[in-house]
Amino acid sequence: MWGEAYILESLLEMYEATKDTSYLAIFIEHANAVYNKRDDKASIKDHLGNVGVGWLTGGQFTFGKPITILDDIQLPSLKLQAVRYGNNNRTSFSIDNNLDDKSFSIEVWNDKIGAKRVYSELTMQNVEEKINTNLSPSSLIMVRSLGINIPARVISRRFKTFKTQLKSFHNSIICTPFVRFFVLVDKYNLGKYKDKAKLYSQFAEECAESYLYLWKDELTTGYFLVEDNKYFWMSNLPVPHNILSANGTFFLYLYLATGNELYKNIFEKIASKISLSITKNSSGKIIQNYAYGKTYDGWKNWSGSIYKNYIGSKHIEDNSHFSHTMRFILEAQKHFNLFDNIVLQSLVEIFYSSYSMVNLSHKVDGTEVKSFSNEAAGAFSLLGIMDHSIVDKCFLIYKKNYVDSQKGVVLLGWARLANMSKQISDKISTDE
């Protein structure tokens, strides 16, 4: 469902650029499909049999379901679980045994990331120590010993992943275009769409209300936690900056639609936290880290995670994720003037640090130039309101890479380019 939000957003961008209501007709057709697939509307149950307000995750994000391995006399021997931070639905394993010396080996591989690990000379006494020591979000599996006999041989098995909701992760991105539609209908007095817009806005608000318990209000800032469900590597941890920003945009539009001061408090405190997150590294480059709080700092002997110890996620944000942060900053500035010029100019500096030879580097500091984040050029085109030449550069990136692409995020990028080009043209005409 996440990808559907990009298509919905692209249709709203095109309406704003052209005022052609045929885009809104297509939006409603597409939005109805997304709306009707919401779990509580379609009576879709998670793996526990519960129906929630929102949408179940795809298998890419959650842990693998534990698999019990029997011994040769059909008694439980081991329990294996795929526990990497992503793509556990692409993790498989095989087991070989040696009945003479009561040892065995486990081979694990993930065909999505090309990783493979062989654990050999295992016994029922040492298997947990050998595999679970230094367990981290990069580990492929976790194991538990269930019996006294070594496991039977397994030729090959692949993990299936949990179907659960990650409300604070996904709802904001999926729901934002529904509330934005309401705001546009009100702004342009589109009475024909008023009832549908009200329906969408109300159901988006229901989604927001379903995870307000995960909001952590601090003195001047705030953030959302990931629900503590133990099915996702970040369970019980703060959402990363890109998802925090996506929530900021969502609650900003909820406030525009409803005037609810609670929503205003949330997006303003998110804005304060995002403002503090944009800093300079030792080389003077403007950066933002992917994570903050416990996710960034790591922990020792923490019972809130399956990973007992973790050094922390210290990596710099990539431009694809940063698209959500940039969008929130510009929306919050446009509607409420929440960011100062230093932050706004930092966005422009990040673009020029990342841009080279009609490509965008993967990281916001201009590093990892061989792993491009060119799709993010659509979001960077939003900076055209401050620097018109950025739109031209972003257009060249898209022209070079995405002329025939039907991917949702690319369609949104093209629509943003069209809308920003129209805004710049209108501004030039007005100034003349």
CSV table of C-alpha atoms in Angstrom, one decimal:
chain,number,residue,atom,x,y,z
A,1,MET,CA,0.0,0.0,0.0
A,2,TRP,CA,2.9,2.3,0.7
A,3,GLY,CA,3.6,2.6,-3.1
A,4,GLU,CA,0.0,3.5,-3.8
A,5,ALA,CA,0.4,6.7,-1.9
A,6,TYR,CA,2.9,8.0,-4.4
A,7,ILE,CA,0.5,7.5,-7.2
A,8,LEU,CA,-2.3,9.3,-5.2
A,9,GLU,CA,0.1,12.2,-4.5
A,10,SER,CA,1.1,12.4,-8.1
A,11,LEU,CA,-2.5,13.0,-9.2
A,12,LEU,CA,-2.9,15.8,-6.7
A,13,GLU,CA,0.3,17.4,-7.9
A,14,MET,CA,-1.0,17.3,-11.5
A,15,TYR,CA,-4.3,18.8,-10.5
A,16,GLU,CA,-2.5,21.7,-8.7
A,17,ALA,CA,-0.3,22.2,-11.8
A,18,THR,CA,-3.2,22.1,-14.3
A,19,LYS,CA,-6.5,22.5,-12.4
A,20,ASP,CA,-7.8,19.7,-14.6
A,21,THR,CA,-10.3,17.9,-12.6
A,22,SER,CA,-9.9,14.7,-14.6
A,23,TYR,CA,-6.9,14.1,-12.3
A,24,LEU,CA,-9.2,14.2,-9.3
A,25,ALA,CA,-11.6,11.7,-11.0
A,26,ILE,CA,-8.7,9.3,-11.4
A,27,PHE,CA,-7.6,10.1,-7.8
A,28,ILE,CA,-11.0,9.0,-6.4
A,29,GLU,CA,-11.0,5.8,-8.4
A,30,HIS,CA,-7.6,4.9,-7.1
A,31,ALA,CA,-8.2,6.2,-3.6
A,32,ASN,CA,-11.4,4.1,-3.3
A,33,ALA,CA,-9.3,1.0,-4.0
A,34,VAL,CA,-6.8,1.8,-1.3
A,35,TYR,CA,-9.6,2.8,1.1
A,36,ASN,CA,-11.5,-0.5,0.6
A,37,LYS,CA,-8.3,-2.5,1.2
A,38,ARG,CA,-7.9,-1.1,4.7
A,39,ASP,CA,-7.9,-4.0,7.1
A,40,ASP,CA,-10.9,-3.0,9.1
A,41,LYS,CA,-12.9,-2.3,5.9
A,42,ALA,CA,-11.9,-5.5,4.2
A,43,SER,CA,-12.0,-7.6,7.4
A,44,ILE,CA,-8.4,-8.6,6.9
A,45,LYS,CA,-6.9,-10.3,10.0
A,46,ASP,CA,-3.3,-10.3,11.1
A,47,HIS,CA,-1.5,-13.5,12.1
A,48,LEU,CA,-3.1,-13.3,15.6
A,49,GLY,CA,-6.6,-13.0,14.1
A,50,ASN,CA,-7.0,-9.3,15.0
A,51,VAL,CA,-8.4,-6.7,12.7
A,52,GLY,CA,-6.8,-3.2,13.0
A,53,VAL,CA,-7.2,0.3,11.6
A,54,GLY,CA,-4.6,0.4,8.8
A,55,TRP,CA,-2.9,-2.0,6.4
A,56,LEU,CA,-0.8,-5.1,7.0
A,57,THR,CA,2.9,-4.9,6.1
A,58,GLY,CA,4.4,-6.6,3.1
A,59,GLY,CA,6.8,-9.4,3.9
A,60,GLN,CA,9.8,-7.2,3.3
A,61,PHE,CA,9.8,-5.5,6.6
A,62,THR,CA,9.0,-8.0,9.4
A,63,PHE,CA,10.8,-11.0,11.0
A,64,GLY,CA,10.4,-14.5,9.7
A,65,LYS,CA,7.9,-16.7,11.5
A,66,PRO,CA,9.7,-19.2,13.8
A,67,ILE,CA,10.2,-22.7,12.3
A,68,THR,CA,10.4,-25.7,14.6
A,69,ILE,CA,12.9,-28.4,13.4
A,70,LEU,CA,12.3,-32.0,14.6
A,71,ASP,CA,14.9,-34.6,15.4
A,72,ASP,CA,15.0,-38.0,13.7
A,73,ILE,CA,12.3,-39.4,16.1
A,74,GLN,CA,10.0,-36.5,15.5
A,75,LEU,CA,10.6,-34.6,18.7
A,76,PRO,CA,11.3,-30.8,18.8
A,77,SER,CA,15.0,-30.0,18.4
A,78,LEU,CA,15.5,-26.4,17.3
A,79,LYS,CA,13.5,-23.3,16.7
A,80,LEU,CA,14.9,-21.0,13.9
A,81,GLN,CA,13.8,-17.5,13.1
A,82,ALA,CA,14.9,-15.0,10.5
A,83,VAL,CA,15.7,-11.7,12.3
A,84,ARG,CA,17.4,-9.4,9.9
A,85,TYR,CA,16.2,-5.8,9.6
A,86,GLY,CA,14.6,-6.5,6.3
A,87,ASN,CA,14.0,-9.1,3.5
A,88,ASN,CA,13.5,-12.0,5.9
A,89,ASN,CA,11.1,-13.4,3.3
A,90,ARG,CA,14.1,-14.1,1.2
A,91,THR,CA,16.1,-16.0,3.8
A,92,SER,CA,16.4,-19.8,3.5
A,93,PHE,CA,18.4,-22.5,5.4
A,94,SER,CA,19.5,-26.1,5.2
A,95,ILE,CA,20.7,-28.4,8.0
A,96,ASP,CA,23.1,-31.3,7.7
A,97,ASN,CA,23.9,-33.6,10.6
A,98,ASN,CA,26.4,-36.2,11.8
A,99,LEU,CA,24.7,-38.8,14.0
A,100,ASP,CA,28.1,-40.4,14.9
A,101,ASP,CA,29.4,-37.5,16.9
A,102,LYS,CA,26.0,-35.8,17.5
A,103,SER,CA,27.0,-32.6,15.6
A,104,PHE,CA,25.4,-30.7,12.8
A,105,SER,CA,25.7,-27.6,10.6
A,106,ILE,CA,23.3,-24.9,9.5
A,107,GLU,CA,23.7,-23.0,6.2
A,108,VAL,CA,21.7,-19.8,5.9
A,109,TRP,CA,21.4,-17.6,2.8
A,110,ASN,CA,19.4,-14.6,1.6
A,111,ASP,CA,19.1,-14.4,-2.2
A,112,LYS,CA,17.9,-10.8,-2.1
A,113,ILE,CA,21.1,-9.4,-0.6
A,114,GLY,CA,23.5,-12.2,-1.7
A,115,ALA,CA,24.5,-13.1,1.9
A,116,LYS,CA,25.4,-16.6,3.0
A,117,ARG,CA,26.6,-18.0,6.4
A,118,VAL,CA,27.6,-21.5,7.4
A,119,TYR,CA,27.6,-22.5,11.1
A,120,SER,CA,29.5,-25.7,11.5
A,121,GLU,CA,30.5,-28.1,14.4
A,122,LEU,CA,27.3,-27.3,16.2
A,123,THR,CA,25.9,-29.3,19.1
A,124,MET,CA,22.8,-28.9,21.2
A,125,GLN,CA,25.0,-27.5,23.9
A,126,ASN,CA,26.7,-24.7,21.8
A,127,VAL,CA,24.3,-23.9,19.1
A,128,GLU,CA,22.7,-20.9,20.8
A,129,GLU,CA,26.0,-19.4,21.8
A,130,LYS,CA,27.5,-19.8,18.4
A,131,ILE,CA,24.6,-18.3,16.5
A,132,ASN,CA,23.1,-15.8,18.9
A,133,THR,CA,26.2,-14.2,20.3
A,134,ASN,CA,26.4,-10.7,18.9
A,135,LEU,CA,22.9,-10.9,17.5
A,136,SER,CA,22.2,-7.7,15.6
A,137,PRO,CA,19.9,-6.3,12.9
A,138,SER,CA,22.3,-7.6,10.3
A,139,SER,CA,22.1,-11.2,11.6
A,140,LEU,CA,20.3,-13.6,9.4
A,141,ILE,CA,18.9,-16.0,12.0
A,142,MET,CA,18.3,-16.5,15.7
A,143,VAL,CA,18.1,-20.1,17.2
A,144,ARG,CA,16.6,-21.7,20.3
A,145,SER,CA,17.4,-25.2,21.5
A,146,LEU,CA,14.2,-27.1,22.3
A,147,GLY,CA,15.4,-30.7,23.0
A,148,ILE,CA,18.3,-33.0,23.6
A,149,ASN,CA,18.7,-34.6,20.2
A,150,ILE,CA,20.3,-32.9,17.1
A,151,PRO,CA,17.9,-31.9,14.3
A,152,ALA,CA,17.1,-34.0,11.4
A,153,ARG,CA,18.4,-33.1,8.0
A,154,VAL,CA,16.7,-30.2,6.1
A,155,ILE,CA,17.4,-29.9,2.4
A,156,SER,CA,16.0,-26.3,2.1
A,157,ARG,CA,13.4,-24.2,3.7
A,158,ARG,CA,12.4,-20.6,3.3
A,159,PHE,CA,11.0,-18.4,6.0
A,160,LYS,CA,7.6,-16.8,5.8
A,161,THR,CA,7.2,-13.4,7.5
A,162,PHE,CA,4.7,-12.0,9.9
A,163,LYS,CA,1.7,-10.1,8.6
A,164,THR,CA,1.2,-7.3,11.0
A,165,GLN,CA,0.6,-3.5,11.1
A,166,LEU,CA,3.3,-1.0,11.6
A,167,LYS,CA,1.0,2.0,12.2
A,168,SER,CA,3.5,4.7,13.1
A,169,PHE,CA,5.5,3.6,10.0
A,170,HIS,CA,3.0,3.2,7.3
A,171,ASN,CA,-0.2,5.0,8.1
A,172,SER,CA,1.2,8.5,7.8
A,173,ILE,CA,2.5,7.9,4.2
A,174,ILE,CA,-0.6,6.1,3.0
A,175,CYS,CA,-3.1,8.6,4.6
A,176,THR,CA,-1.5,11.9,3.7
A,177,PRO,CA,-2.9,12.2,0.2
A,178,PHE,CA,-6.4,11.5,1.5
A,179,VAL,CA,-6.2,14.5,3.9
A,180,ARG,CA,-4.4,16.6,1.3
A,181,PHE,CA,-7.4,15.9,-1.1
A,182,PHE,CA,-9.7,17.3,1.6
A,183,VAL,CA,-7.6,20.4,1.9
A,184,LEU,CA,-7.5,21.0,-1.8
A,185,VAL,CA,-11.3,20.5,-2.2
A,186,ASP,CA,-11.8,23.1,0.5
A,187,LYS,CA,-9.2,25.5,-0.9
A,188,TYR,CA,-10.5,25.5,-4.4
A,189,ASN,CA,-14.2,25.2,-3.4
A,190,LEU,CA,-14.7,21.9,-5.3
A,191,GLY,CA,-18.2,21.1,-4.0
A,192,LYS,CA,-18.6,18.1,-6.3
A,193,TYR,CA,-16.0,16.3,-4.3
A,194,LYS,CA,-16.9,17.5,-0.8
A,195,ASP,CA,-18.6,14.3,0.5
A,196,LYS,CA,-15.9,12.0,-0.8
A,197,ALA,CA,-13.2,14.3,0.7
A,198,LYS,CA,-14.9,14.3,4.0
A,199,LEU,CA,-15.1,10.5,4.0
A,200,TYR,CA,-11.4,10.2,3.2
A,201,SER,CA,-10.4,12.8,5.8
A,202,GLN,CA,-12.4,11.1,8.6
A,203,PHE,CA,-10.9,7.7,7.9
A,204,ALA,CA,-7.4,9.1,7.8
A,205,GLU,CA,-8.1,10.7,11.2
A,206,GLU,CA,-9.2,7.3,12.5
A,207,CYS,CA,-5.9,5.9,11.4
A,208,ALA,CA,-4.0,8.7,13.2
A,209,GLU,CA,-6.0,8.2,16.4
A,210,SER,CA,-5.2,4.5,16.3
A,211,TYR,CA,-1.5,5.1,17.1
A,212,LEU,CA,-1.5,8.3,19.1
A,213,TYR,CA,-0.5,6.2,22.1
A,214,LEU,CA,2.9,5.8,20.5
A,215,TRP,CA,3.6,9.6,20.6
A,216,LYS,CA,6.3,10.6,23.0
A,217,ASP,CA,5.9,14.3,24.0
A,218,GLU,CA,9.1,16.0,25.2
A,219,LEU,CA,9.5,19.6,26.4
A,220,THR,CA,10.1,21.2,23.1
A,221,THR,CA,10.2,18.2,20.7
A,222,GLY,CA,8.5,14.9,20.2
A,223,TYR,CA,8.6,11.6,18.3
A,224,PHE,CA,6.7,8.4,17.6
A,225,LEU,CA,7.7,4.9,18.7
A,226,VAL,CA,7.3,1.8,16.7
A,227,GLU,CA,4.7,-0.4,18.3
A,228,ASP,CA,6.2,-3.0,20.6
A,229,ASN,CA,5.1,-6.1,18.7
A,230,LYS,CA,8.5,-8.0,18.5
A,231,TYR,CA,7.9,-8.7,14.8
A,232,PHE,CA,10.0,-5.8,13.4
A,233,TRP,CA,13.6,-5.0,14.1
A,234,MET,CA,12.7,-1.5,15.4
A,235,SER,CA,9.9,-2.6,17.7
A,236,ASN,CA,9.8,-0.3,20.8
A,237,LEU,CA,12.3,2.1,19.2
A,238,PRO,CA,11.8,5.7,17.8
A,239,VAL,CA,10.8,5.8,14.2
A,240,PRO,CA,13.7,7.1,12.0
A,241,HIS,CA,13.9,10.6,10.8
A,242,ASN,CA,12.3,9.9,7.4
A,243,ILE,CA,9.2,8.3,9.0
A,244,LEU,CA,9.1,11.0,11.7
A,245,SER,CA,9.0,13.6,8.9
A,246,ALA,CA,6.3,11.7,7.1
A,247,ASN,CA,4.3,11.8,10.3
A,248,GLY,CA,5.0,15.5,10.5
A,249,THR,CA,3.5,16.1,7.0
A,250,PHE,CA,0.5,13.9,7.9
A,251,PHE,CA,-0.4,15.7,11.1
A,252,LEU,CA,0.2,19.0,9.5
A,253,TYR,CA,-2.5,18.2,6.9
A,254,LEU,CA,-4.7,16.8,9.6
A,255,TYR,CA,-4.5,20.1,11.4
A,256,LEU,CA,-5.3,22.0,8.2
A,257,ALA,CA,-8.3,19.8,7.7
A,258,THR,CA,-9.6,19.8,11.3
A,259,GLY,CA,-8.1,22.6,13.3
A,260,ASN,CA,-7.4,20.1,16.1
A,261,GLU,CA,-4.7,21.7,18.3
A,262,LEU,CA,-3.4,18.3,19.3
A,263,TYR,CA,-2.3,17.7,15.7
A,264,LYS,CA,-0.7,21.1,15.6
A,265,ASN,CA,1.3,20.3,18.8
A,266,ILE,CA,2.6,17.1,17.2
A,267,PHE,CA,3.8,18.5,13.9
A,268,GLU,CA,5.4,21.6,15.5
A,269,LYS,CA,7.4,19.4,17.9
A,270,ILE,CA,8.4,17.1,15.1
A,271,ALA,CA,9.6,20.2,13.3
A,272,SER,CA,11.7,21.2,16.2
A,273,LYS,CA,13.3,17.7,16.4
A,274,ILE,CA,14.0,17.7,12.6
A,275,SER,CA,15.5,21.1,12.8
A,276,LEU,CA,18.0,19.8,15.4
A,277,SER,CA,18.8,16.8,13.4
A,278,ILE,CA,20.4,18.7,10.5
A,279,THR,CA,24.0,19.3,11.4
A,280,LYS,CA,27.5,19.4,10.0
A,281,ASN,CA,30.0,16.6,10.0
A,282,SER,CA,33.7,17.0,10.7
A,283,SER,CA,34.3,18.0,7.1
A,284,GLY,CA,31.8,20.7,7.2
A,285,LYS,CA,29.2,18.9,5.1
A,286,ILE,CA,25.5,19.3,6.0
A,287,ILE,CA,24.2,15.9,7.1
A,288,GLN,CA,21.3,14.2,8.8
A,289,ASN,CA,21.7,10.8,10.4
A,290,TYR,CA,19.2,8.0,9.7
A,291,ALA,CA,18.3,7.5,13.4
A,292,TYR,CA,18.3,9.2,16.7
A,293,GLY,CA,17.8,8.3,20.4
A,294,LYS,CA,18.3,4.6,21.4
A,295,THR,CA,18.3,3.5,17.8
A,296,TYR,CA,21.3,5.7,17.1
A,297,ASP,CA,23.1,5.3,20.5
A,298,GLY,CA,22.6,1.6,20.8
A,299,TRP,CA,22.2,-0.3,24.1
A,300,LYS,CA,23.5,-3.0,26.4
A,301,ASN,CA,21.4,-5.6,28.2
A,302,TRP,CA,18.1,-4.0,27.1
A,303,SER,CA,15.0,-6.3,27.4
A,304,GLY,CA,13.0,-4.3,25.0
A,305,SER,CA,14.6,-5.9,21.9
A,306,ILE,CA,15.4,-9.3,20.7
A,307,TYR,CA,18.9,-8.0,20.2
A,308,LYS,CA,20.4,-7.9,23.7
A,309,ASN,CA,23.2,-5.6,22.8
A,310,TYR,CA,23.4,-3.2,19.8
A,311,ILE,CA,26.1,-0.7,18.8
A,312,GLY,CA,23.5,1.6,17.2
A,313,SER,CA,22.7,2.7,13.7
A,314,LYS,CA,25.2,5.4,13.0
A,315,HIS,CA,24.9,5.7,9.3
A,316,ILE,CA,24.1,8.9,7.4
A,317,GLU,CA,20.7,9.4,5.8
A,318,ASP,CA,20.3,8.6,2.1
A,319,ASN,CA,18.6,10.9,-0.3
A,320,SER,CA,15.6,8.6,-0.9
A,321,HIS,CA,14.7,8.7,2.8
A,322,PHE,CA,15.6,12.3,3.0
A,323,SER,CA,12.8,13.1,0.5
A,324,HIS,CA,10.3,12.7,3.3
A,325,THR,CA,12.2,15.1,5.5
A,326,MET,CA,12.6,17.7,2.8
A,327,ARG,CA,8.9,17.6,1.9
A,328,PHE,CA,7.9,18.1,5.5
A,329,ILE,CA,10.3,21.0,6.0
A,330,LEU,CA,9.0,22.8,2.9
A,331,GLU,CA,5.3,22.1,3.8
A,332,ALA,CA,5.8,23.3,7.3
A,333,GLN,CA,7.6,26.4,6.1
A,334,LYS,CA,5.0,27.2,3.5
A,335,HIS,CA,2.0,26.9,5.8
A,336,PHE,CA,3.5,27.9,9.2
A,337,ASN,CA,7.0,29.3,8.8
A,338,LEU,CA,8.5,26.8,11.2
A,339,PHE,CA,12.1,26.6,9.9
A,340,ASP,CA,14.7,29.3,9.7
A,341,ASN,CA,16.8,30.2,6.7
A,342,ILE,CA,19.8,28.1,7.9
A,343,VAL,CA,17.7,24.9,7.7
A,344,LEU,CA,16.2,25.9,4.3
A,345,GLN,CA,19.6,26.7,2.8
A,346,SER,CA,20.9,23.4,4.2
A,347,LEU,CA,18.5,21.6,1.9
A,348,VAL,CA,20.0,23.4,-1.1
A,349,GLU,CA,23.5,22.6,0.0
A,350,ILE,CA,22.6,18.9,0.4
A,351,PHE,CA,21.3,18.9,-3.2
A,352,TYR,CA,24.6,20.4,-4.6
A,353,SER,CA,26.7,18.0,-2.4
A,354,SER,CA,24.7,15.1,-3.9
A,355,TYR,CA,24.5,16.3,-7.5
A,356,SER,CA,27.2,15.3,-10.0
A,357,MET,CA,27.1,14.4,-13.7
A,358,VAL,CA,23.3,14.3,-13.9
A,359,ASN,CA,23.1,11.9,-10.9
A,360,LEU,CA,22.3,12.1,-7.2
A,361,SER,CA,24.6,10.3,-4.8
A,362,HIS,CA,23.1,7.8,-2.4
A,363,LYS,CA,24.0,9.6,0.8
A,364,VAL,CA,23.1,13.2,1.6
A,365,ASP,CA,26.7,14.1,2.1
A,366,GLY,CA,27.6,13.3,-1.5
A,367,THR,CA,29.1,9.9,-0.8
A,368,GLU,CA,28.3,6.5,-2.3
A,369,VAL,CA,28.2,7.9,-5.8
A,370,LYS,CA,28.1,4.4,-7.4
A,371,SER,CA,24.7,3.7,-5.7
A,372,PHE,CA,22.5,6.5,-7.0
A,373,SER,CA,19.3,7.9,-5.4
A,374,ASN,CA,18.1,9.4,-8.7
A,375,GLU,CA,14.4,8.9,-7.9
A,376,ALA,CA,14.9,11.5,-5.1
A,377,ALA,CA,15.3,14.2,-7.8
A,378,GLY,CA,11.6,14.5,-8.0
A,379,ALA,CA,11.5,15.6,-4.3
A,380,PHE,CA,14.6,17.8,-4.7
A,381,SER,CA,12.7,19.7,-7.4
A,382,LEU,CA,10.6,21.2,-4.6
A,383,LEU,CA,13.6,23.3,-3.8
A,384,GLY,CA,13.0,25.1,-7.1
A,385,ILE,CA,11.0,27.7,-5.1
A,386,MET,CA,14.3,28.8,-3.7
A,387,ASP,CA,16.7,28.0,-6.6
A,388,HIS,CA,15.1,27.7,-10.0
A,389,SER,CA,18.1,26.0,-11.6
A,390,ILE,CA,17.6,22.9,-9.3
A,391,VAL,CA,14.4,22.1,-11.3
A,392,ASP,CA,16.3,22.0,-14.5
A,393,LYS,CA,19.0,19.7,-13.1
A,394,CYS,CA,16.3,17.4,-11.6
A,395,PHE,CA,14.5,17.3,-14.9
A,396,LEU,CA,17.7,16.2,-16.7
A,397,ILE,CA,18.1,13.4,-14.1
A,398,TYR,CA,14.6,12.2,-14.8
A,399,LYS,CA,14.9,12.5,-18.5
A,400,LYS,CA,18.1,10.5,-18.4
A,401,ASN,CA,16.7,7.7,-16.2
A,402,TYR,CA,12.9,7.5,-16.1
A,403,VAL,CA,11.2,8.4,-19.4
A,404,ASP,CA,9.5,5.0,-19.6
A,405,SER,CA,9.1,4.2,-15.9
A,406,GLN,CA,5.7,3.6,-14.4
A,407,LYS,CA,7.0,3.3,-10.8
A,408,GLY,CA,4.8,5.2,-8.3
A,409,VAL,CA,7.6,7.3,-6.8
A,410,VAL,CA,8.8,8.2,-10.3
A,411,LEU,CA,5.3,9.3,-11.4
A,412,LEU,CA,5.2,11.5,-8.3
A,413,GLY,CA,8.6,12.9,-9.3
A,414,TRP,CA,7.4,13.8,-12.8
A,415,ALA,CA,4.3,15.4,-11.3
A,416,ARG,CA,6.3,17.5,-8.9
A,417,LEU,CA,8.6,18.7,-11.7
A,418,ALA,CA,5.5,19.7,-13.6
A,419,ASN,CA,3.9,21.5,-10.7
A,420,MET,CA,7.1,23.3,-9.6
A,421,SER,CA,7.8,24.3,-13.2
A,422,LYS,CA,4.3,25.8,-13.3
A,423,GLN,CA,4.8,27.7,-10.0
A,424,ILE,CA,8.1,29.1,-11.2
A,425,SER,CA,6.6,30.2,-14.5
A,426,ASP,CA,3.7,31.9,-12.7
A,427,LYS,CA,6.1,33.6,-10.3
A,428,ILE,CA,8.2,34.9,-13.2
A,429,SER,CA,5.1,36.2,-15.0
A,430,THR,CA,3.9,37.9,-11.8
A,431,ASP,CA,7.3,39.5,-11.2
A,432,GLU,CA,7.4,40.9,-14.7
